[in-house]
CSV table of C-alpha atoms in Angstrom, one decimal:
chain,number,residue,atom,x,y,z
C,257,MET,CA,2.3,-41.7,-19.9
C,258,LYS,CA,0.8,-39.3,-22.5
C,259,LYS,CA,2.9,-36.3,-23.3
C,260,LEU,CA,1.4,-33.0,-22.4
C,261,THR,CA,0.7,-31.0,-25.5
C,262,PHE,CA,1.6,-27.3,-25.8
C,263,SER,CA,-2.0,-26.2,-25.7
C,264,GLY,CA,-2.4,-28.2,-22.5
C,265,TRP,CA,0.8,-26.7,-21.1
C,266,LYS,CA,-0.6,-23.2,-21.8
C,267,TYR,CA,-3.9,-24.0,-20.0
C,268,TRP,CA,-2.2,-25.3,-16.9
C,269,HIS,CA,0.2,-22.4,-16.8
C,270,TYR,CA,-2.7,-20.0,-17.2
C,271,ILE,CA,-4.3,-21.6,-14.2
C,272,ASP,CA,-1.0,-21.4,-12.3
C,273,PHE,CA,-0.7,-17.7,-13.1
C,274,VAL,CA,-4.1,-17.0,-11.7
C,275,ARG,CA,-3.4,-19.1,-8.6
C,276,ARG,CA,-0.1,-17.2,-7.9
C,277,LYS,CA,-1.7,-13.8,-8.2
C,278,ILE,CA,-4.7,-14.7,-6.0
C,279,ILE,CA,-2.3,-16.2,-3.3
C,280,LEU,CA,-0.2,-13.0,-3.5
C,281,GLY,CA,-3.3,-10.9,-3.0
C,282,LEU,CA,-4.6,-13.1,-0.2
C,283,GLY,CA,-1.3,-13.1,1.7
C,284,PHE,CA,-1.1,-9.3,1.6
C,285,MET,CA,-4.8,-9.1,2.6
C,286,VAL,CA,-4.3,-11.2,5.8
C,287,ILE,CA,-1.0,-9.6,6.8
C,288,PHE,CA,-2.4,-6.1,6.3
C,289,THR,CA,-5.6,-7.0,8.1
C,290,ALA,CA,-3.3,-7.1,11.1
C,291,PHE,CA,-0.9,-4.3,10.3
C,292,GLY,CA,-3.5,-1.9,8.8
C,293,THR,CA,-5.6,-2.2,11.9
C,294,CYS,CA,-2.6,-1.7,14.0
C,295,GLY,CA,-1.6,1.5,12.2
C,296,ASN,CA,-5.1,2.9,12.3
C,297,ILE,CA,-5.4,2.6,16.1
C,298,GLU,CA,-1.9,2.8,17.5
C,299,GLN,CA,-1.8,6.5,18.2
C,300,THR,CA,-5.2,6.2,20.0
C,301,VAL,CA,-3.9,3.2,22.0
C,302,ILE,CA,-0.7,4.9,23.0
C,303,LYS,CA,-2.6,7.9,24.3
C,304,SER,CA,-4.6,5.5,26.5
C,305,PHE,CA,-1.6,3.5,27.7
C,306,ASN,CA,-0.9,4.3,31.3
C,307,SER,CA,2.7,3.5,32.0
C,308,THR,CA,5.7,5.5,33.3
C,309,GLU,CA,8.0,3.2,31.3
C,310,PHE,CA,6.6,4.1,27.9
C,311,HIS,CA,7.1,7.4,26.1
C,312,GLY,CA,6.5,6.6,22.5
C,313,SER,CA,4.4,8.2,19.8
C,314,GLY,CA,2.5,6.4,17.0
C,315,TYR,CA,3.2,9.3,14.6
C,316,THR,CA,6.9,9.2,15.4
C,317,SER,CA,7.1,5.5,15.0
C,318,MET,CA,5.5,5.7,11.6
C,319,ALA,CA,7.8,8.5,10.6
C,320,ILE,CA,10.8,6.2,11.6
C,321,ILE,CA,9.3,3.3,9.6
C,322,TYR,CA,8.8,5.3,6.5
C,323,ALA,CA,12.1,7.1,6.7
C,324,VAL,CA,14.0,3.7,7.0
C,325,PHE,CA,11.6,2.3,4.4
C,326,SER,CA,12.7,5.0,2.0
C,327,ALA,CA,16.4,4.5,2.4
C,328,SER,CA,16.1,0.7,2.4
C,329,ASN,CA,14.4,0.7,-1.0
C,330,LEU,CA,17.8,1.4,-2.5
C,331,ILE,CA,19.0,-2.0,-1.3
C,332,ALA,CA,15.8,-4.0,-1.6
C,333,PRO,CA,16.4,-5.1,-5.2
C,334,SER,CA,19.8,-6.5,-4.1
C,335,VAL,CA,18.1,-8.6,-1.3
C,336,ILE,CA,15.6,-10.0,-3.8
C,337,ALA,CA,18.3,-10.7,-6.3
C,338,VAL,CA,20.2,-12.8,-3.7
C,339,ILE,CA,17.4,-14.7,-1.8
C,340,GLY,CA,14.5,-14.4,-4.3
C,341,PRO,CA,11.0,-12.8,-4.0
C,342,GLN,CA,9.4,-15.7,-2.1
C,343,LEU,CA,11.8,-15.7,0.9
C,344,SER,CA,11.9,-11.9,0.8
C,345,LEU,CA,8.1,-11.9,1.4
C,346,PHE,CA,8.3,-14.5,4.2
C,347,PHE,CA,11.1,-12.9,6.3
C,348,SER,CA,9.7,-9.4,5.8
C,349,GLY,CA,6.3,-10.7,7.0
C,350,LEU,CA,7.9,-12.0,10.3
C,351,VAL,CA,9.1,-8.5,11.1
C,352,TYR,CA,5.6,-7.2,10.6
C,353,SER,CA,4.3,-9.7,13.1
C,354,GLY,CA,7.1,-8.7,15.6
C,355,TYR,CA,6.1,-5.0,15.3
C,356,ILE,CA,2.4,-5.8,16.0
C,357,ALA,CA,3.4,-8.0,19.0
C,358,VAL,CA,5.2,-5.1,20.6
C,359,PHE,CA,1.9,-3.5,21.5
C,360,ILE,CA,0.9,-6.4,23.7
C,361,HIS,CA,3.2,-4.8,26.3
C,362,PRO,CA,5.0,-1.9,24.8
C,363,TYR,CA,8.4,-0.6,25.9
C,364,THR,CA,9.9,2.5,24.3
C,365,SER,CA,13.2,0.8,23.3
C,366,SER,CA,11.6,-2.3,21.6
C,367,PHE,CA,8.9,-0.1,20.0
C,368,TYR,CA,11.4,2.1,18.2
C,369,THR,CA,13.8,-0.7,17.4
C,370,LEU,CA,11.0,-2.7,15.7
C,371,SER,CA,10.1,0.5,13.9
C,372,VAL,CA,13.5,0.6,12.3
C,373,LEU,CA,13.5,-3.1,11.4
C,374,LEU,CA,10.0,-2.8,10.0
C,375,GLY,CA,11.1,0.0,7.7
C,376,ILE,CA,13.8,-2.3,6.2
C,377,ALA,CA,11.3,-5.2,5.9
C,378,ALA,CA,8.6,-3.1,4.3
C,379,ALA,CA,11.0,-2.1,1.5
C,380,VAL,CA,11.9,-5.7,0.7
C,381,LEU,CA,8.2,-6.8,1.0
C,382,TRP,CA,6.8,-4.2,-1.4
C,383,THR,CA,9.6,-4.5,-3.9
C,384,ALA,CA,9.1,-8.2,-4.0
C,385,GLN,CA,5.4,-7.7,-4.5
C,386,GLY,CA,5.9,-5.4,-7.5
C,387,ASN,CA,8.4,-7.8,-9.0
C,388,LEU,CA,6.1,-10.9,-8.6
C,389,LEU,CA,3.1,-9.0,-10.0
C,390,THR,CA,5.1,-7.9,-13.0
C,391,ILE,CA,6.7,-11.2,-14.0
C,392,ASN,CA,3.3,-12.9,-13.7
C,393,SER,CA,1.6,-10.3,-16.0
C,394,LYS,CA,1.8,-9.3,-19.7
C,395,ASP,CA,1.6,-5.7,-21.1
C,396,SER,CA,-2.1,-6.2,-21.8
C,397,THR,CA,-2.9,-7.6,-18.3
C,398,ILE,CA,-0.7,-5.5,-15.9
C,399,GLY,CA,-3.5,-3.0,-15.4
C,400,ARG,CA,-6.1,-5.6,-14.7
C,401,ASN,CA,-3.8,-7.6,-12.4
C,402,SER,CA,-2.8,-4.6,-10.4
C,403,GLY,CA,-6.5,-3.7,-9.9
C,404,ILE,CA,-7.4,-7.2,-8.7
C,405,PHE,CA,-4.4,-7.4,-6.4
C,406,TRP,CA,-5.3,-4.0,-4.9
C,407,ALA,CA,-8.9,-5.0,-4.3
C,408,LEU,CA,-7.9,-8.3,-2.7
C,409,MET,CA,-5.4,-6.6,-0.4
C,410,GLN,CA,-7.8,-3.8,0.6
C,411,PHE,CA,-10.2,-6.3,2.1
C,412,SER,CA,-7.7,-6.1,5.0
C,413,LEU,CA,-9.2,-2.8,6.0
C,414,PHE,CA,-12.6,-4.4,6.4
C,415,PHE,CA,-12.1,-7.3,8.8
C,416,GLY,CA,-9.8,-5.8,11.5
C,417,ASN,CA,-11.6,-2.5,11.6
C,418,LEU,CA,-15.0,-4.2,11.9
C,419,TYR,CA,-13.8,-5.9,15.1
C,420,ILE,CA,-12.5,-2.5,16.4
C,421,PHE,CA,-15.8,-0.9,15.8
C,422,PHE,CA,-17.8,-3.4,17.8
C,423,ALA,CA,-15.2,-4.0,20.5
C,424,TRP,CA,-14.5,-0.3,21.2
C,425,ARG,CA,-18.0,1.2,20.6
C,426,GLY,CA,-19.0,3.3,23.5
C,427,LYS,CA,-15.6,3.4,25.2
C,428,SER,CA,-13.9,6.6,26.0
C,429,HIS,CA,-10.7,4.8,27.3
C,430,ILE,CA,-8.9,1.8,26.0
C,431,THR,CA,-7.8,-0.5,28.9
C,432,ASP,CA,-4.8,-2.7,29.0
C,433,LYS,CA,-7.0,-5.8,28.6
C,434,ASP,CA,-8.7,-4.3,25.5
C,435,ARG,CA,-5.3,-3.5,24.0
C,436,GLN,CA,-3.7,-6.9,24.7
C,437,THR,CA,-6.8,-8.8,23.4
C,438,VAL,CA,-6.7,-6.9,20.1
C,439,PHE,CA,-2.9,-7.1,19.5
C,440,ILE,CA,-2.6,-10.8,20.4
C,441,THR,CA,-5.3,-11.5,17.8
C,442,LEU,CA,-3.6,-9.3,15.2
C,443,THR,CA,-0.2,-11.0,15.8
C,444,VAL,CA,-1.7,-14.4,15.2
C,445,ILE,CA,-3.5,-13.2,12.0
C,446,SER,CA,-0.3,-11.7,10.6
C,447,LEU,CA,1.6,-15.0,11.1
C,448,VAL,CA,-1.1,-16.9,9.2
C,449,GLY,CA,-0.8,-14.5,6.3
C,450,ASN,CA,2.9,-14.7,6.3
C,451,PHE,CA,2.9,-18.5,5.8
C,452,LEU,CA,0.6,-18.1,2.7
C,453,PHE,CA,3.7,-16.8,0.9
C,454,PHE,CA,5.1,-20.3,0.9
C,455,LEU,CA,2.4,-21.3,-1.5
C,456,ILE,CA,3.7,-19.0,-4.2
C,457,GLN,CA,5.8,-21.2,-6.6
C,458,ARG,CA,8.4,-20.0,-9.0
C,459,PRO,CA,7.1,-20.0,-12.6
C,460,ASP,CA,8.0,-23.2,-14.5
C,461,PRO,CA,10.2,-22.9,-17.6
C,462,GLU,CA,8.7,-23.2,-21.1
C,463,PRO,CA,8.6,-26.8,-22.5
C,464,ALA,CA,10.5,-26.1,-25.7
C,465,PRO,CA,12.4,-23.1,-27.0
C,466,SER,CA,10.5,-23.3,-30.3
C,467,ASP,CA,7.2,-22.5,-28.4
C,468,ALA,CA,8.5,-19.4,-26.7
C,469,SER,CA,6.6,-17.0,-28.9
C,470,GLU,CA,3.3,-18.7,-28.0
C,471,SER,CA,3.9,-18.8,-24.3
C,472,LEU,CA,1.7,-17.1,-21.8
C,473,LEU,CA,4.7,-16.3,-19.7
C,474,PRO,CA,6.4,-12.9,-20.0
C,475,ALA,CA,9.8,-13.2,-21.8
C,476,ASP,CA,11.7,-11.9,-18.8
C,477,ILE,CA,10.5,-14.3,-16.1
C,478,SER,CA,13.5,-16.5,-16.3
C,479,ASP,CA,15.8,-13.5,-16.4
C,480,SER,CA,14.1,-11.9,-13.4
C,481,ASN,CA,14.1,-15.0,-11.1
C,482,SER,CA,17.0,-17.2,-12.1
C,483,VAL,CA,20.4,-16.9,-10.5
C,484,VAL,CA,23.1,-16.6,-13.1
C,485,PRO,CA,25.9,-19.0,-12.1
C,486,SER,CA,28.7,-16.9,-13.5
C,487,GLN,CA,27.8,-14.0,-11.2
C,488,SER,CA,28.6,-13.9,-7.6
C,489,LEU,CA,25.9,-12.8,-5.1
C,490,CYS,CA,27.8,-9.6,-4.5
C,491,SER,CA,27.9,-8.7,-8.2
C,492,GLN,CA,24.1,-9.5,-8.6
C,493,ALA,CA,23.4,-7.2,-5.6
C,494,PHE,CA,25.5,-4.4,-7.0
C,495,GLU,CA,23.9,-4.6,-10.4
C,496,ALA,CA,20.5,-4.4,-8.9
C,497,PHE,CA,21.5,-1.4,-6.8
C,498,LYS,CA,23.0,0.3,-9.9
C,499,LYS,CA,19.8,-0.3,-11.9
C,500,SER,CA,17.8,1.4,-9.2
C,501,ILE,CA,19.9,4.5,-9.4
C,502,GLN,CA,19.9,4.6,-13.2
C,503,LEU,CA,16.1,4.2,-13.3
C,504,ALA,CA,15.6,7.0,-10.7
C,505,MET,CA,17.3,9.4,-13.1
C,506,THR,CA,15.2,8.7,-16.2
C,507,LYS,CA,12.7,11.4,-17.4
C,508,GLU,CA,9.7,9.2,-16.7
C,509,MET,CA,10.7,8.3,-13.2
C,510,LEU,CA,11.5,12.0,-12.3
C,511,LEU,CA,8.0,13.0,-13.6
C,512,LEU,CA,6.3,10.1,-11.7
C,513,SER,CA,8.1,11.0,-8.5
C,514,ILE,CA,5.5,13.7,-7.8
C,515,PRO,CA,2.5,11.4,-7.9
C,516,PHE,CA,4.6,8.9,-6.0
C,517,ALA,CA,5.1,11.6,-3.3
C,518,TYR,CA,1.4,12.4,-3.2
C,519,SER,CA,0.5,8.8,-2.7
C,520,GLY,CA,2.8,8.8,0.4
C,521,LEU,CA,1.2,11.9,1.8
C,522,GLU,CA,-2.4,10.7,1.4
C,523,LEU,CA,-1.4,7.2,2.7
C,524,THR,CA,-0.2,8.9,5.9
C,525,PHE,CA,-3.5,10.8,6.2
C,526,TYR,CA,-6.0,8.0,5.7
C,527,SER,CA,-4.0,5.3,7.5
C,528,GLY,CA,-3.0,7.2,10.6
C,529,VAL,CA,-4.1,10.8,10.9
C,530,TYR,CA,-7.8,10.7,10.0
C,531,GLY,CA,-8.8,7.9,12.3
C,532,THR,CA,-7.0,9.7,15.2
C,533,CYS,CA,-8.9,12.9,14.3
C,534,LEU,CA,-12.3,11.1,14.5
C,535,GLY,CA,-11.4,9.5,17.9
C,536,ALA,CA,-10.4,13.0,19.2
C,537,MET,CA,-13.8,14.6,18.3
C,538,THR,CA,-15.7,14.8,21.7
C,539,GLN,CA,-18.7,16.1,19.8
C,540,PHE,CA,-19.2,12.7,18.3
C,541,GLY,CA,-20.0,11.4,21.8
C,542,ASP,CA,-19.1,8.1,23.3
C,543,ASP,CA,-18.9,6.4,19.9
C,544,ALA,CA,-15.9,8.5,18.8
C,545,LYS,CA,-13.4,5.7,19.5
C,546,GLY,CA,-15.6,3.1,17.7
C,547,LEU,CA,-15.7,5.5,14.7
C,548,ILE,CA,-12.0,4.8,14.1
C,549,GLY,CA,-12.9,1.2,13.1
C,550,LEU,CA,-16.0,2.2,11.1
C,551,SER,CA,-13.9,4.7,9.2
C,552,GLY,CA,-11.3,2.1,8.4
C,553,ILE,CA,-14.1,-0.2,7.1
C,554,LEU,CA,-15.4,2.5,4.7
C,555,ILE,CA,-11.9,3.4,3.5
C,556,GLY,CA,-11.6,-0.3,2.7
C,557,VAL,CA,-14.9,-0.3,0.9
C,558,GLY,CA,-13.7,2.5,-1.3
C,559,GLU,CA,-10.4,0.8,-1.9
C,560,ILE,CA,-12.0,-2.5,-2.9
C,561,LEU,CA,-14.6,-0.8,-5.1
C,562,GLY,CA,-11.9,1.2,-6.9
C,563,GLY,CA,-9.5,-1.7,-7.3
C,564,GLY,CA,-12.2,-4.2,-8.4
C,565,VAL,CA,-13.8,-1.9,-10.9
C,566,PHE,CA,-10.6,-0.7,-12.5
C,567,GLY,CA,-9.3,-4.3,-12.7
C,568,ILE,CA,-12.5,-5.8,-14.1
C,569,LEU,CA,-13.2,-3.0,-16.6
C,570,ASP,CA,-9.6,-2.9,-17.8
C,571,LYS,CA,-10.4,-4.1,-21.3
C,572,CYS,CA,-13.3,-1.7,-21.6
C,573,ASN,CA,-11.2,1.4,-21.1
C,574,ARG,CA,-9.8,2.8,-24.3
C,575,PHE,CA,-8.7,6.1,-22.8
C,576,GLY,CA,-5.7,5.1,-20.9
C,577,ARG,CA,-4.9,5.7,-17.2
C,578,ASN,CA,-5.5,9.5,-17.1
C,579,PRO,CA,-9.3,9.5,-16.5
C,580,VAL,CA,-8.9,7.2,-13.5
C,581,VAL,CA,-6.2,9.4,-12.0
C,582,PHE,CA,-8.3,12.5,-12.6
C,583,LEU,CA,-11.2,10.7,-10.8
C,584,GLY,CA,-8.9,10.0,-7.9
C,585,LEU,CA,-7.9,13.7,-7.6
C,586,PHE,CA,-11.4,14.9,-7.9
C,587,THR,CA,-12.6,12.4,-5.2
C,588,HIS,CA,-9.8,13.5,-2.8
C,589,ILE,CA,-10.4,17.2,-3.3
C,590,VAL,CA,-14.1,16.7,-2.4
C,591,ALA,CA,-13.1,14.6,0.7
C,592,PHE,CA,-10.5,17.2,1.8
C,593,TYR,CA,-13.0,20.0,1.5
C,594,LEU,CA,-15.6,18.2,3.6
C,595,ILE,CA,-13.0,17.2,6.2
C,596,PHE,CA,-11.9,20.9,6.4
C,597,LEU,CA,-15.5,21.9,7.1
C,598,ASN,CA,-16.4,19.0,9.5
C,599,ILE,CA,-13.3,18.2,11.7
C,600,ALA,CA,-11.7,20.6,14.2
C,601,SER,CA,-8.3,21.9,13.2
C,602,ASP,CA,-6.5,20.7,16.4
C,603,ALA,CA,-7.9,17.1,16.1
C,604,PRO,CA,-4.6,15.5,14.9
C,605,VAL,CA,-2.7,16.8,17.9
C,606,ALA,CA,-5.4,16.7,20.6
C,607,PRO,CA,-4.7,14.9,23.9
C,608,GLU,CA,-6.5,11.7,25.1
C,609,GLU,CA,-9.4,13.8,26.4
C,610,GLY,CA,-10.1,15.0,22.8
C,611,THR,CA,-10.9,18.4,21.4
C,612,GLN,CA,-13.8,20.7,22.2
C,613,MET,CA,-13.3,22.8,19.2
C,614,GLN,CA,-15.7,22.9,16.2
C,615,ALA,CA,-14.9,23.5,12.6
C,616,PHE,CA,-17.1,25.4,10.2
C,617,ILE,CA,-20.2,23.2,10.4
C,618,GLN,CA,-21.8,21.1,13.2
C,619,PRO,CA,-19.7,17.9,13.3
C,620,SER,CA,-21.5,15.1,11.4
C,621,VAL,CA,-20.7,11.4,11.7
C,622,THR,CA,-22.4,10.9,8.3
C,623,VAL,CA,-20.1,13.4,6.6
C,624,ALA,CA,-17.1,12.0,8.4
C,625,LEU,CA,-17.8,8.5,7.1
C,626,ILE,CA,-18.5,9.6,3.6
C,627,CYS,CA,-15.1,11.2,3.6
C,628,SER,CA,-13.6,7.9,4.7
C,629,PHE,CA,-15.1,6.2,1.7
C,630,LEU,CA,-13.9,9.0,-0.7
C,631,LEU,CA,-10.4,8.7,0.8
C,632,GLY,CA,-10.3,5.0,0.0
C,633,LEU,CA,-11.7,5.3,-3.5
C,634,GLY,CA,-9.3,8.1,-4.4
C,635,ASP,CA,-6.3,6.2,-3.1
C,636,SER,CA,-7.3,3.1,-5.2
C,637,CYS,CA,-7.5,5.3,-8.3
C,638,PHE,CA,-3.9,6.6,-7.8
C,639,ASN,CA,-2.3,3.4,-6.6
C,640,THR,CA,-3.7,1.0,-9.2
C,641,GLN,CA,-2.6,3.3,-12.0
C,642,LEU,CA,0.8,4.0,-10.5
C,643,ILE,CA,1.4,0.2,-10.2
C,644,SER,CA,0.2,-0.3,-13.7
C,645,ILE,CA,2.3,2.4,-15.4
C,646,VAL,CA,5.5,1.4,-13.5
C,647,GLY,CA,5.0,-2.2,-14.4
C,648,PHE,CA,4.3,-1.3,-18.0
C,649,LEU,CA,7.2,1.1,-18.5
C,650,PHE,CA,9.9,-0.8,-16.6
C,651,ARG,CA,8.9,-4.5,-16.9
C,652,GLU,CA,12.5,-5.5,-17.7
C,653,ASP,CA,13.7,-4.0,-14.4
C,654,SER,CA,10.5,-4.2,-12.4
C,655,ALA,CA,12.2,-4.9,-9.0
C,656,SER,CA,14.4,-1.8,-9.3
C,657,ALA,CA,11.5,0.3,-10.7
C,658,PHE,CA,9.2,-0.6,-7.8
C,659,ALA,CA,12.0,0.1,-5.4
C,660,VAL,CA,12.2,3.7,-6.7
C,661,PHE,CA,8.4,4.0,-6.5
C,662,LYS,CA,8.4,2.9,-2.8
C,663,PHE,CA,11.5,5.0,-2.0
C,664,VAL,CA,9.7,8.3,-3.0
C,665,GLN,CA,6.4,7.2,-1.5
C,666,SER,CA,7.8,6.2,1.8
C,667,ILE,CA,10.1,9.3,2.3
C,668,THR,CA,7.1,11.6,1.8
C,669,ALA,CA,5.1,9.4,4.2
C,670,ALA,CA,7.8,9.7,6.8
C,671,VAL,CA,7.9,13.5,6.4
C,672,ALA,CA,4.1,13.6,6.7
C,673,PHE,CA,4.0,11.4,9.9
C,674,PHE,CA,6.6,13.6,11.4
C,675,TYR,CA,4.8,16.9,10.8
C,676,SER,CA,1.5,15.3,11.9
C,677,ASN,CA,2.8,15.6,15.5
C,678,TYR,CA,2.8,19.4,15.0
C,679,PHE,CA,0.7,20.7,12.1
C,680,LEU,CA,-3.0,21.5,12.4
C,681,LEU,CA,-5.4,19.8,10.2
C,682,HIS,CA,-5.9,22.6,7.6
C,683,TRP,CA,-2.2,22.8,6.9
C,684,GLN,CA,-2.0,19.1,6.3
C,685,LEU,CA,-4.9,19.3,3.9
C,686,LEU,CA,-3.4,22.2,2.0
C,687,ILE,CA,-0.1,20.3,1.5
C,688,MET,CA,-2.0,17.3,0.0
C,689,VAL,CA,-4.1,19.5,-2.3
C,690,LEU,CA,-1.1,21.2,-3.8
C,691,THR,CA,0.9,18.1,-4.2
C,692,GLY,CA,-2.1,16.2,-5.7
C,693,PHE,CA,-2.7,18.8,-8.4
C,694,LEU,CA,1.0,18.9,-9.4
C,695,GLY,CA,1.3,15.1,-9.3
C,696,THR,CA,-1.8,14.6,-11.5
C,697,ILE,CA,-0.4,16.9,-14.2
C,698,THR,CA,3.0,15.1,-14.3
C,699,PHE,CA,1.3,11.7,-14.4
C,700,PHE,CA,-0.7,13.0,-17.4
C,701,VAL,CA,2.5,14.0,-19.2
C,702,VAL,CA,4.0,10.5,-18.7
C,703,GLU,CA,0.8,8.7,-19.9
C,704,TRP,CA,0.6,10.9,-23.0
C,705,GLY,CA,4.1,9.9,-23.8
C,706,VAL,CA,3.2,6.2,-23.5
C,707,ILE,CA,0.1,6.7,-25.7
C,708,SER,CA,2.1,8.6,-28.3
C,709,SER,CA,4.9,6.0,-28.4
C,710,ARG,CA,2.4,3.1,-28.9
C,711,ARG,CA,-0.1,4.9,-31.2
C,712,ASP,CA,0.6,2.5,-34.1
C,713,SER,CA,0.4,-0.7,-31.9
C,714,ASP,CA,-2.2,-2.4,-29.8
C,715,TYR,CA,-2.1,-0.2,-26.7
C,716,ASP,CA,-5.1,-1.4,-24.8
C,717,SER,CA,-4.0,-1.8,-21.2
C,718,ILE,CA,-5.0,0.6,-18.5
């Protein structure tokens, strides 16, 4: 049998890299087709659920999920160090499926219990994702790969919400049959996505130590994934936990914590609050509930456009990450202003019957859907660049670094879901505007530091 040359080895490993990244993106796309649609409609579904046995709130559930998610990020690297990123993705995905299945016939106790378990699973899932993306990228490709992953995953907002738009169009009340049909379908979809994670293989070792400098693989792949025999599982878990605490105290991480926090606030708004607001606007007529799905589709279009463009044009951008983050801030400010003018202030907390109030202009479906697109585009600007800069700065400890990222993001999302039960719309928008401005400034400071430290080298990644 002919021996594989090193050039042939590099070619097949390049193909394997591409395959792993695409499968990772597709797995998240399918799972979040189910979970993203669930989160977008659950508060509306709960308002329509007629049962004396159930007294849950979608906002409260999401607050629990993100609060537990935040705390669990501190132990997520330890879990990944013990069982590996692939099994971490699989078992976490099963919990996502269980949470969605609860809505087939919800009970208060099971609803909130699965909310707690999902918070733990989400921390492990997203930390494993960041770890896998980083160890399958180089410094010059982390920006491109994060953009491609983000675009693939955000296709999830298109398919599920398209079904909701056609199924619920013209309905003022969601029946038990409507709810059960939707959530049985979403549960099956999430299980299919979960099993895709089994197709992600561990990177193969290099063929010879002498070829290490020519390898396409990042130097830390074997360190990030192999289990050191001399270490016990407990010591590995403790070391991973200690690294997370140490990284959280670095100057760069402290500055990035503000844009992390902003990403959590706007995640809450576009994924749970805004769709609920549209469904509560009686002045949109009988199509108001269907607009929840259409809004989700346009958020997804914005996410896909942003992630795809910033990934494909990675090599063409010589100005770093700052212009993309500034575009995200500008896009969100425009969206927040139009929402302030178009949507009634009590829409987030309105009862099932909706709100009769009017904002500052005659409510317009067109303006509302433009805002959906802008929310998605701005979110992709922030998240692709946050993933990129975290993977670039902390590639040696990527699991711990992404755990800190998700810790801050999820704790602010939990706070936002909690106050969404009580705050009127204009207060929620004001909080996001102030946090977004401050977060953009601190991101600029970190990025300027990166550019300065690499001014004499080939710094060409976004």
